[in-house]
CSV table of C-alpha atoms in Angstrom, one decimal:
chain,number,residue,atom,x,y,z
A,1,MET,CA,23.1,120.9,39.0
A,2,THR,CA,22.9,118.5,35.9
A,3,GLU,CA,21.8,114.7,36.3
A,4,THR,CA,23.4,112.5,33.6
A,5,THR,CA,22.1,109.1,33.2
A,6,HIS,CA,24.7,106.6,31.2
A,7,THR,CA,23.3,104.0,29.5
A,8,GLN,CA,25.7,100.9,29.3
A,9,ALA,CA,25.6,100.0,25.6
A,10,MET,CA,25.3,96.6,24.6
A,11,PRO,CA,27.5,94.4,22.7
A,12,PRO,CA,26.7,94.0,18.8
A,13,GLN,CA,25.0,90.9,18.2
A,14,PRO,CA,27.1,88.8,15.6
A,15,PRO,CA,24.5,88.1,12.2
A,16,ASP,CA,22.5,84.8,12.0
A,17,ASP,CA,24.6,83.5,9.7
A,18,ALA,CA,27.8,84.4,11.5
A,19,PHE,CA,28.9,80.9,12.8
A,20,GLU,CA,27.6,79.3,9.1
A,21,PRO,CA,31.2,78.9,7.9
A,22,TYR,CA,31.7,76.4,10.5
A,23,LYS,CA,29.1,74.1,10.0
A,24,PRO,CA,30.3,71.2,8.2
A,25,ARG,CA,29.5,71.5,4.3
A,26,SER,CA,31.6,68.6,2.9
A,27,PRO,CA,29.5,65.9,1.1
A,28,GLU,CA,31.9,63.3,2.9
A,29,VAL,CA,31.2,64.5,6.5
A,30,ARG,CA,27.7,64.4,6.7
A,31,ALA,CA,27.6,61.2,5.0
A,32,ALA,CA,29.8,60.2,7.8
A,33,MET,CA,27.9,61.7,10.4
A,34,ASP,CA,24.5,59.8,8.4
A,35,ALA,CA,26.1,56.8,9.0
A,36,LEU,CA,26.9,57.2,12.6
A,37,GLY,CA,23.1,58.0,13.2
A,38,ARG,CA,22.2,55.4,11.3
A,39,LEU,CA,24.8,52.5,13.6
A,40,ARG,CA,23.6,54.2,17.0
A,41,GLN,CA,19.7,53.7,15.6
A,42,ASP,CA,20.5,50.2,14.4
A,43,LEU,CA,22.3,48.6,17.0
A,44,PHE,CA,22.2,51.1,20.0
A,45,HIS,CA,19.3,52.6,20.2
A,46,ASP,CA,16.9,50.5,22.6
A,47,ALA,CA,19.1,47.7,22.0
A,48,PHE,CA,17.9,45.5,25.3
A,49,ALA,CA,14.5,46.1,24.1
A,50,TYR,CA,12.3,43.0,24.5
A,51,ARG,CA,10.8,42.1,21.2
A,52,PRO,CA,10.0,38.1,21.3
A,53,LEU,CA,10.4,36.3,18.1
A,54,PRO,CA,6.4,35.5,17.1
A,55,PRO,CA,5.3,32.3,16.3
A,56,MET,CA,4.4,31.2,12.8
A,57,SER,CA,1.1,31.9,10.7
A,58,PRO,CA,-1.3,28.9,10.7
A,59,ASP,CA,-2.0,30.0,6.8
A,60,ARG,CA,1.3,29.0,6.2
A,61,PRO,CA,1.5,25.9,3.5
A,62,PHE,CA,4.0,24.6,5.9
A,63,VAL,CA,1.8,24.3,8.9
A,64,ARG,CA,-1.8,23.8,6.8
A,65,ARG,CA,-0.5,20.5,5.3
A,66,LEU,CA,0.0,18.8,9.0
A,67,PRO,CA,-2.4,16.9,10.8
A,68,VAL,CA,-4.6,19.2,12.7
A,69,ARG,CA,-3.4,17.6,16.4
A,70,TRP,CA,0.3,18.7,15.1
A,71,ARG,CA,-0.6,22.4,13.7
A,72,GLU,CA,-0.7,24.5,17.2
A,73,TYR,CA,2.6,22.9,17.9
A,74,ALA,CA,4.1,23.6,14.0
A,75,VAL,CA,3.8,27.1,14.8
A,76,TRP,CA,6.8,27.3,17.5
A,77,THR,CA,8.7,25.7,14.6
A,78,PRO,CA,11.5,28.7,14.5
A,79,HIS,CA,11.9,28.5,18.1
A,80,LEU,CA,12.7,25.1,17.9
A,81,VAL,CA,15.3,25.4,15.1
A,82,VAL,CA,17.0,28.6,16.7
A,83,THR,CA,17.4,26.4,19.8
A,84,ALA,CA,18.7,23.4,17.7
A,85,ALA,CA,21.1,25.4,16.3
A,86,GLY,CA,22.2,26.4,19.7
A,87,GLY,CA,22.3,23.0,20.5
A,88,ILE,CA,24.5,22.1,18.1
A,89,ALA,CA,26.9,24.5,18.3
A,90,LEU,CA,27.1,23.5,22.0
A,91,LEU,CA,28.2,19.8,20.9
A,92,VAL,CA,30.8,21.5,18.7
A,93,GLY,CA,32.3,23.6,20.9
A,94,VAL,CA,32.6,20.9,23.4
A,95,ALA,CA,33.7,18.1,21.2
A,96,GLY,CA,36.3,20.2,19.4
A,97,ASP,CA,37.8,22.4,22.3
A,98,PRO,CA,37.1,20.7,25.6
A,99,PRO,CA,37.1,23.4,28.2
A,100,GLY,CA,39.8,23.5,30.9
A,101,PRO,CA,39.4,22.5,34.3
A,102,GLY,CA,36.6,24.6,36.0
A,103,GLY,CA,35.6,26.0,32.5
A,104,GLY,CA,32.8,23.6,31.4
A,105,LEU,CA,30.0,25.5,32.8
A,106,LEU,CA,31.0,29.0,31.4
A,107,ALA,CA,31.8,27.8,28.1
A,108,THR,CA,28.6,26.0,27.8
A,109,LEU,CA,27.2,29.5,28.8
A,110,VAL,CA,28.9,31.6,26.0
A,111,VAL,CA,28.0,29.6,23.2
A,112,LEU,CA,24.3,28.8,24.0
A,113,ALA,CA,23.2,32.3,25.8
A,114,PRO,CA,23.5,34.4,23.2
A,115,VAL,CA,21.8,32.1,20.4
A,116,LEU,CA,18.3,31.7,23.0
A,117,MET,CA,18.8,35.4,23.3
A,118,THR,CA,18.0,35.9,19.7
A,119,LEU,CA,14.8,34.7,20.4
A,120,ALA,CA,13.9,37.9,22.8
A,121,ARG,CA,16.5,40.3,22.4
A,122,PRO,CA,18.1,40.4,19.0
A,123,VAL,CA,20.2,43.3,18.9
A,124,ALA,CA,21.6,42.5,22.8
A,125,ALA,CA,21.9,38.8,21.6
A,126,PHE,CA,24.9,40.4,18.8
A,127,TRP,CA,26.7,42.1,21.5
A,128,LEU,CA,26.7,39.5,24.4
A,129,SER,CA,27.9,37.2,21.7
A,130,LEU,CA,30.8,39.6,21.1
A,131,VAL,CA,31.9,39.3,25.0
A,132,ALA,CA,31.2,35.8,25.1
A,133,SER,CA,33.6,35.1,21.7
A,134,TRP,CA,36.1,36.8,24.3
A,135,ILE,CA,35.1,35.1,27.5
A,136,GLY,CA,34.8,31.9,25.9
A,137,ILE,CA,38.5,31.2,24.9
A,138,LEU,CA,39.8,32.1,28.2
A,139,PRO,CA,39.3,28.8,30.1
A,140,ASN,CA,41.4,27.5,27.0
A,141,GLU,CA,45.2,27.2,26.8
A,142,PRO,CA,46.6,27.0,24.5
A,143,TRP,CA,44.4,29.4,21.8
A,144,ASP,CA,45.2,27.3,18.7
A,145,ASN,CA,42.1,29.0,17.5
A,146,TRP,CA,40.9,32.6,18.2
A,147,PRO,CA,39.2,35.1,19.1
A,148,TRP,CA,36.4,32.4,18.4
A,149,THR,CA,36.7,28.9,19.6
A,150,THR,CA,35.3,26.1,17.4
A,151,GLY,CA,31.7,26.4,19.2
A,152,GLY,CA,31.5,29.9,19.6
A,153,PHE,CA,32.6,30.4,15.9
A,154,LEU,CA,29.2,28.8,15.2
A,155,SER,CA,27.2,30.0,17.7
A,156,HIS,CA,28.3,33.8,16.4
A,157,LEU,CA,27.3,32.8,12.7
A,158,VAL,CA,24.0,31.6,13.9
A,159,VAL,CA,23.6,35.0,16.2
A,160,LEU,CA,24.2,36.7,12.9
A,161,THR,CA,22.0,35.2,10.9
A,162,VAL,CA,18.8,35.0,13.2
A,163,VAL,CA,19.5,39.1,13.7
A,164,ALA,CA,20.1,39.7,10.4
A,165,ILE,CA,16.1,37.8,9.7
A,166,ARG,CA,15.0,39.3,12.2
A,167,THR,CA,16.0,43.1,11.5
A,168,ARG,CA,16.7,44.8,8.1
A,169,PRO,CA,19.7,44.5,5.6
A,170,ARG,CA,20.9,47.6,6.9
A,171,THR,CA,21.6,46.2,10.6
A,172,ALA,CA,23.1,43.4,9.2
A,173,ALA,CA,25.9,45.3,7.2
A,174,TRP,CA,26.6,46.9,10.4
A,175,MET,CA,27.0,43.6,12.5
A,176,TRP,CA,29.0,42.1,9.7
A,177,ALA,CA,31.6,45.5,10.0
A,178,ILE,CA,31.9,45.7,13.8
A,179,THR,CA,32.8,41.6,13.5
A,180,ALA,CA,35.3,42.5,11.1
A,181,PHE,CA,36.3,45.5,13.3
A,182,TYR,CA,36.4,42.9,16.6
A,183,GLY,CA,38.4,40.7,15.0
A,184,PHE,CA,41.0,42.7,13.2
A,185,GLY,CA,41.0,44.6,16.0
A,186,PHE,CA,41.6,41.4,18.8
A,187,VAL,CA,44.6,39.9,16.5
A,188,SER,CA,46.2,43.5,16.2
A,189,VAL,CA,46.1,43.6,20.0
A,190,LEU,CA,46.9,40.2,21.2
A,191,GLY,CA,48.6,38.8,18.0
A,192,GLY,CA,51.9,38.2,19.6
A,193,GLY,CA,52.6,34.4,20.7
A,194,HIS,CA,49.2,32.9,19.2
A,195,TYR,CA,48.8,31.4,15.7
A,196,ASP,CA,46.1,30.4,13.1
A,197,ASN,CA,43.5,33.4,13.9
A,198,ASP,CA,40.2,32.1,11.9
A,199,VAL,CA,38.9,36.5,11.5
A,200,GLY,CA,39.0,35.4,8.0
A,201,SER,CA,36.8,32.8,7.8
A,202,MET,CA,34.3,34.1,10.2
A,203,LEU,CA,34.1,37.5,7.5
A,204,VAL,CA,33.9,35.4,4.5
A,205,VAL,CA,31.0,32.8,5.8
A,206,SER,CA,29.1,35.4,7.6
A,207,ALA,CA,29.4,37.2,4.3
A,208,ILE,CA,27.4,35.0,2.2
A,209,ALA,CA,25.1,34.1,5.4
A,210,LEU,CA,24.0,37.9,5.6
A,211,LEU,CA,23.7,38.4,1.8
A,212,THR,CA,21.8,35.6,1.5
A,213,VAL,CA,19.3,36.8,3.9
A,214,SER,CA,19.7,40.4,2.9
A,215,VAL,CA,18.3,39.4,-0.8
A,216,ARG,CA,15.8,37.5,0.6
A,217,GLN,CA,14.4,40.6,2.9
A,218,ILE,CA,14.9,42.6,0.0
A,219,ARG,CA,12.7,40.9,-2.4
A,220,ARG,CA,10.5,39.6,0.1
A,221,GLU,CA,10.0,43.5,0.4
A,222,ALA,CA,9.7,44.8,-2.9
A,223,GLU,CA,7.2,42.2,-3.7
A,224,ARG,CA,5.1,43.5,-0.7
A,225,THR,CA,5.5,46.9,-2.2
A,226,VAL,CA,4.3,45.8,-5.8
A,227,THR,CA,1.3,43.8,-4.6
A,228,ALA,CA,0.1,46.7,-2.2
A,229,GLN,CA,0.8,49.1,-5.3
A,230,GLN,CA,-0.9,46.6,-7.7
A,231,SER,CA,-3.8,46.4,-5.0
A,232,GLU,CA,-4.4,50.4,-4.7
A,233,THR,CA,-3.9,50.3,-8.9
A,234,ALA,CA,-6.6,48.1,-8.9
A,235,GLN,CA,-9.2,49.9,-6.1
A,236,GLU,CA,-8.1,53.0,-8.5
A,237,ARG,CA,-9.2,51.6,-11.2
A,238,SER,CA,-12.6,50.2,-9.8
A,239,ARG,CA,-13.3,53.7,-8.4
A,240,ARG,CA,-12.6,55.4,-11.9
A,241,THR,CA,-14.7,53.1,-13.7
A,242,LEU,CA,-17.6,53.3,-11.0
A,243,LEU,CA,-17.9,57.4,-11.4
A,244,GLU,CA,-17.2,56.8,-15.5
A,245,GLU,CA,-20.6,54.9,-14.7
A,246,ARG,CA,-22.0,57.3,-13.0
A,247,THR,CA,-21.5,60.2,-14.6
A,248,THR,CA,-23.0,58.0,-17.6
A,249,ILE,CA,-26.0,57.1,-15.8
A,250,ALA,CA,-26.6,60.9,-14.9
A,251,ARG,CA,-26.3,62.2,-17.8
A,252,GLU,CA,-28.9,59.5,-19.2
A,253,LEU,CA,-31.2,60.3,-16.0
A,254,HIS,CA,-30.8,64.1,-17.1
A,255,ASP,CA,-32.0,63.4,-20.7
A,256,VAL,CA,-34.7,61.4,-19.6
A,257,VAL,CA,-36.0,64.0,-17.2
A,258,ALA,CA,-35.3,67.0,-19.2
A,259,HIS,CA,-37.4,65.8,-22.2
A,260,HIS,CA,-40.2,65.2,-19.4
A,261,MET,CA,-40.0,68.6,-18.2
A,262,SER,CA,-40.1,70.0,-21.7
A,263,VAL,CA,-43.2,67.7,-22.4
A,264,VAL,CA,-44.9,69.3,-19.4
A,265,ALA,CA,-43.9,72.8,-20.0
A,266,ILE,CA,-45.3,72.8,-23.4
A,267,GLN,CA,-48.5,71.1,-22.7
A,268,ALA,CA,-48.8,73.6,-19.9
A,269,GLU,CA,-48.7,76.1,-22.6
A,270,ALA,CA,-50.7,74.9,-25.2
A,271,ALA,CA,-53.4,73.7,-22.9
A,272,PRO,CA,-55.8,77.1,-22.0
A,273,TYR,CA,-56.0,76.8,-26.2
A,274,ARG,CA,-57.6,73.6,-25.9
A,275,VAL,CA,-60.6,74.7,-24.4
A,276,ASP,CA,-63.4,77.3,-24.9
A,277,ASN,CA,-63.4,80.6,-22.7
A,278,PRO,CA,-61.0,78.7,-19.8
A,279,PRO,CA,-61.7,80.2,-16.6
A,280,PRO,CA,-59.3,82.9,-15.2
A,281,GLU,CA,-58.3,80.1,-12.3
A,282,LEU,CA,-57.3,77.7,-15.0
A,283,GLU,CA,-55.6,80.0,-17.2
A,284,LYS,CA,-53.4,81.1,-14.1
A,285,ALA,CA,-52.8,77.5,-13.0
A,286,PHE,CA,-51.3,76.3,-16.2
A,287,VAL,CA,-49.3,79.2,-16.4
A,288,THR,CA,-48.1,78.7,-12.7
A,289,ILE,CA,-47.4,75.3,-13.9
A,290,ARG,CA,-45.1,75.9,-16.8
A,291,GLU,CA,-43.7,78.3,-14.7
A,292,ASN,CA,-42.8,75.6,-12.3
A,293,ALA,CA,-42.0,73.2,-15.1
A,294,VAL,CA,-39.0,75.8,-16.8
A,295,ALA,CA,-37.8,77.2,-13.6
A,296,ALA,CA,-37.6,73.3,-12.8
A,297,LEU,CA,-36.1,72.4,-16.2
A,298,THR,CA,-33.3,75.3,-15.4
A,299,GLU,CA,-32.4,74.0,-12.4
A,300,LEU,CA,-32.3,70.5,-13.6
A,301,ARG,CA,-29.7,71.7,-16.3
A,302,ARG,CA,-27.5,73.8,-14.1
A,303,VAL,CA,-27.1,71.5,-11.3
A,304,LEU,CA,-27.1,68.1,-13.4
A,305,GLY,CA,-25.4,69.7,-16.6
A,306,VAL,CA,-21.7,69.7,-15.1
A,307,VAL,CA,-21.8,65.8,-15.2
A,308,ARG,CA,-21.3,66.6,-19.3
A,309,ALA,CA,-17.8,66.5,-20.6
A,310,ALA,CA,-16.8,69.1,-22.6
A,311,ASP,CA,-17.4,67.4,-25.8
A,312,TYR,CA,-20.4,65.6,-24.9
A,313,GLU,CA,-23.9,66.2,-27.2
A,314,ALA,CA,-27.1,65.1,-25.6
A,315,PRO,CA,-28.3,62.3,-27.9
A,316,ASP,CA,-31.0,63.6,-30.9
A,317,ALA,CA,-33.4,60.4,-30.4
A,318,PRO,CA,-34.9,59.2,-27.4
A,319,GLN,CA,-33.2,57.1,-24.9
A,320,PRO,CA,-33.8,53.6,-25.4
A,321,THR,CA,-36.5,51.4,-23.6
A,322,LEU,CA,-37.2,47.5,-23.5
A,323,ALA,CA,-39.3,47.9,-26.5
A,324,ASP,CA,-36.0,48.4,-28.7
A,325,LEU,CA,-34.4,45.6,-27.1
A,326,ASP,CA,-35.3,43.1,-30.4
A,327,ALA,CA,-33.3,45.4,-32.7
A,328,LEU,CA,-30.3,45.1,-30.1
A,329,LEU,CA,-31.1,41.3,-30.0
A,330,ALA,CA,-30.6,41.7,-33.6
A,331,ASN,CA,-27.5,43.5,-34.0
A,332,VAL,CA,-26.1,40.7,-31.3
A,333,ARG,CA,-26.8,38.2,-33.5
A,334,GLU,CA,-24.9,39.7,-36.8
A,335,ALA,CA,-22.2,39.5,-34.6
A,336,GLY,CA,-22.4,35.9,-33.8
A,337,LEU,CA,-23.8,35.2,-30.6
A,338,THR,CA,-27.1,32.7,-30.8
A,339,VAL,CA,-29.2,34.5,-28.6
A,340,ASP,CA,-33.2,33.8,-27.9
A,341,LYS,CA,-35.7,35.5,-25.8
A,342,GLY,CA,-38.6,35.3,-23.4
A,343,VAL,CA,-41.3,37.1,-22.0
A,344,THR,CA,-43.5,36.3,-19.0
A,345,GLY,CA,-46.0,38.5,-17.4
A,346,ALA,CA,-48.4,41.2,-18.7
A,347,VAL,CA,-46.5,43.5,-20.4
A,348,ARG,CA,-47.0,47.1,-19.4
A,349,GLU,CA,-45.3,50.4,-19.5
A,350,LEU,CA,-42.2,51.1,-16.3
A,351,PRO,CA,-41.0,54.7,-15.7
A,352,GLN,CA,-38.5,55.0,-18.4
A,353,GLY,CA,-35.9,54.9,-15.5
A,354,VAL,CA,-36.3,51.5,-15.0
A,355,GLU,CA,-36.8,50.6,-18.8
A,356,LEU,CA,-33.4,52.5,-19.4
A,357,SER,CA,-31.7,50.2,-17.2
A,358,ALA,CA,-32.9,47.2,-18.0
A,359,TYR,CA,-32.3,48.0,-21.3
A,360,ARG,CA,-28.4,49.1,-20.5
A,361,ILE,CA,-28.2,45.6,-18.0
A,362,VAL,CA,-29.2,43.5,-21.3
A,363,GLN,CA,-26.5,45.0,-23.5
A,364,GLU,CA,-23.4,45.1,-21.3
A,365,ALA,CA,-24.5,41.4,-20.2
A,366,LEU,CA,-24.7,40.2,-23.7
A,367,SER,CA,-21.5,42.2,-24.4
A,368,ASN,CA,-19.9,40.4,-21.8
A,369,SER,CA,-21.0,37.3,-23.4
A,370,LEU,CA,-19.7,38.4,-26.8
A,371,ARG,CA,-16.4,39.1,-25.1
A,372,HIS,CA,-15.9,36.2,-23.0
A,373,ALA,CA,-18.1,33.3,-24.8
A,374,PRO,CA,-18.1,34.2,-28.8
A,375,GLY,CA,-20.1,31.4,-30.4
A,376,ALA,CA,-21.5,30.0,-26.9
A,377,GLN,CA,-25.7,29.7,-27.0
A,378,ALA,CA,-27.2,32.8,-24.8
A,379,ARG,CA,-31.2,33.5,-23.6
A,380,VAL,CA,-33.0,36.6,-22.5
A,381,GLU,CA,-35.7,36.3,-20.1
A,382,ILE,CA,-37.9,39.8,-19.0
A,383,GLY,CA,-40.3,38.7,-16.3
A,384,TYR,CA,-43.2,41.5,-15.4
A,385,VAL,CA,-44.3,40.7,-12.0
A,386,ILE,CA,-46.8,42.8,-10.1
A,387,GLY,CA,-43.7,44.3,-7.5
A,388,GLY,CA,-41.3,45.3,-10.6
A,389,LEU,CA,-39.5,43.9,-13.4
A,390,GLY,CA,-37.2,40.8,-13.8
A,391,LEU,CA,-34.3,40.2,-16.1
A,392,ARG,CA,-32.0,37.0,-16.6
A,393,VAL,CA,-29.7,36.9,-19.2
A,394,VAL,CA,-27.7,33.4,-19.1
A,395,ASN,CA,-24.8,32.3,-21.8
A,396,GLY,CA,-23.4,28.8,-22.3
A,397,PRO,CA,-19.7,28.0,-22.1
A,398,PRO,CA,-17.8,28.8,-25.0
A,399,PRO,CA,-17.1,26.0,-27.9
A,400,ARG,CA,-13.7,26.7,-28.1
A,401,PRO,CA,-12.0,27.8,-25.1
A,402,ALA,CA,-8.4,27.5,-25.7
A,403,LEU,CA,-9.2,30.3,-28.5
A,404,LEU,CA,-9.8,32.8,-26.1
A,405,LYS,CA,-7.9,35.9,-25.1
A,406,PRO,CA,-7.6,38.0,-22.1
A,407,SER,CA,-10.0,41.0,-21.8
A,408,PRO,CA,-8.3,43.9,-20.3
A,409,GLY,CA,-11.3,45.1,-19.2
A,410,ALA,CA,-12.9,42.6,-17.5
A,411,GLY,CA,-15.3,43.3,-14.8
A,412,HIS,CA,-16.3,47.1,-15.6
A,413,GLY,CA,-19.6,46.1,-16.9
A,414,ILE,CA,-20.5,44.2,-14.0
A,415,THR,CA,-19.6,47.3,-11.7
A,416,GLY,CA,-22.1,49.1,-14.2
A,417,MET,CA,-24.6,46.6,-13.8
A,418,ARG,CA,-24.4,46.9,-9.8
A,419,GLU,CA,-24.5,50.9,-10.0
A,420,ARG,CA,-28.1,50.7,-11.9
A,421,VAL,CA,-29.3,48.1,-9.7
A,422,SER,CA,-28.4,49.9,-6.4
A,423,MET,CA,-29.5,53.6,-7.9
A,424,LEU,CA,-32.8,51.3,-8.1
A,425,ASN,CA,-32.5,49.6,-5.0
A,426,GLY,CA,-32.9,46.6,-6.6
A,427,ALA,CA,-31.0,43.0,-6.7
A,428,MET,CA,-28.8,41.5,-8.7
A,429,THR,CA,-26.6,38.1,-8.6
A,430,ALA,CA,-24.1,37.4,-11.4
A,431,ALA,CA,-22.0,34.1,-10.9
A,432,PRO,CA,-20.5,31.3,-13.1
A,433,THR,CA,-23.2,28.6,-13.9
A,434,ALA,CA,-22.3,24.7,-13.3
A,435,GLU,CA,-21.8,24.4,-17.3
A,436,GLY,CA,-19.7,26.8,-17.6
A,437,GLY,CA,-21.6,29.4,-18.7
A,438,TYR,CA,-22.5,33.0,-16.7
A,439,GLU,CA,-25.7,34.2,-15.5
A,440,VAL,CA,-27.1,37.2,-14.6
A,441,THR,CA,-30.0,38.2,-12.8
A,442,VAL,CA,-31.7,41.1,-12.0
A,443,PHE,CA,-34.8,42.3,-10.2
A,444,LEU,CA,-36.0,46.3,-10.5
A,445,PRO,CA,-38.7,47.3,-8.4
A,446,ALA,CA,-41.5,49.2,-10.1
A,447,ALA,CA,-44.8,50.4,-8.9
A,448,THR,CA,-47.7,49.7,-10.8
A,449,PRO,CA,-50.4,51.8,-12.3
A,450,ALA,CA,-53.1,51.5,-9.4
A,451,GLU,CA,-49.7,52.0,-7.2
A,452,GLY,CA,-48.8,55.3,-9.1
A,453,ASP,CA,-52.1,56.9,-9.3
A,454,ALA,CA,-52.6,56.3,-5.4
């Protein structure tokens, strides 16, 4: 007996792209679907969400000009303006279209309620205004002006304007379109037997108001975007300048340290030949010193060499120090800046990093004086104190300020000086003087020879 097992075959599955032709491919259809999605997002999604109108900022010029006792109340000016607009719409409605019997309270509510609701639920206020415009005409016979009464016309216009201010231009466009659809639809359905509709007036006036608000919002948004981009660009420029200055400092320090390590290696190699019959221990010590110096120099070049640009060439001459300051001052005088130098304290040799940074700081400060105060008087003061070195570079006001031209690179030199001072754990101040000039004061800590020997 043979047992046969029947396996039910699965129906063939359609390929993944079988229903692809049924998807809307037309750009018009996609545009319409996107428009409906934006309409739902702007006027239907969270339409009744609670969004209270915030008070004005106390920093607004309007508020700052008021007396102190009025400022805490002035921040609520937008709420007062909206409430006053609702009250005016109510008074206009009562005066223009006196309500029929029993319709006074209803006419008051349908005119005032949407305007007040814009303070807390702006999108819901728009929908309430449409419903209120239909309810408001019921107690009035005949319907001389419809589908809005005189007060309802003004109330709906105020609602459109306030909601447009509190939302965005796209929402304002949707509200205008729905208002037009509502007005023409109302005329088409209930047009028989009535006359003198004001749909056209509503659309023209509201279009002007909404266009004005939208243009103002777009302009303010563009200004905020430009301000943010300018701020980001300034920060990026400052960060790039700082990195460039750090790279320059690293290059200079690399050259300084490499020079000293080379001197140590050469002296360690030559020292045994300067002593007659040196003991083996001394020769071995000098060999160890030389090997460590060469290893440190190789590692230093490997690590710090990455900061060099491809076309950077190490200077042949040693890095400048304060001993080269007189040559710098001579060059500055030839450029047209009258500069004097004063030195106080006992002049001594400082660490080469401090000497180099001090020279560069004086050089940059005098360059700024040439750039921003050509022809002015300047003075460089150097003070040797126990704890380090003090610098003061001050210049007077420019003789002819009207002839000065803007300098796009202004401010980068101060950044470089601060970076050098920070690297040495020093202190620096840079600020205009009372006479109209500029002063740079720096203190660079440096160990005394006794401290260094200890």
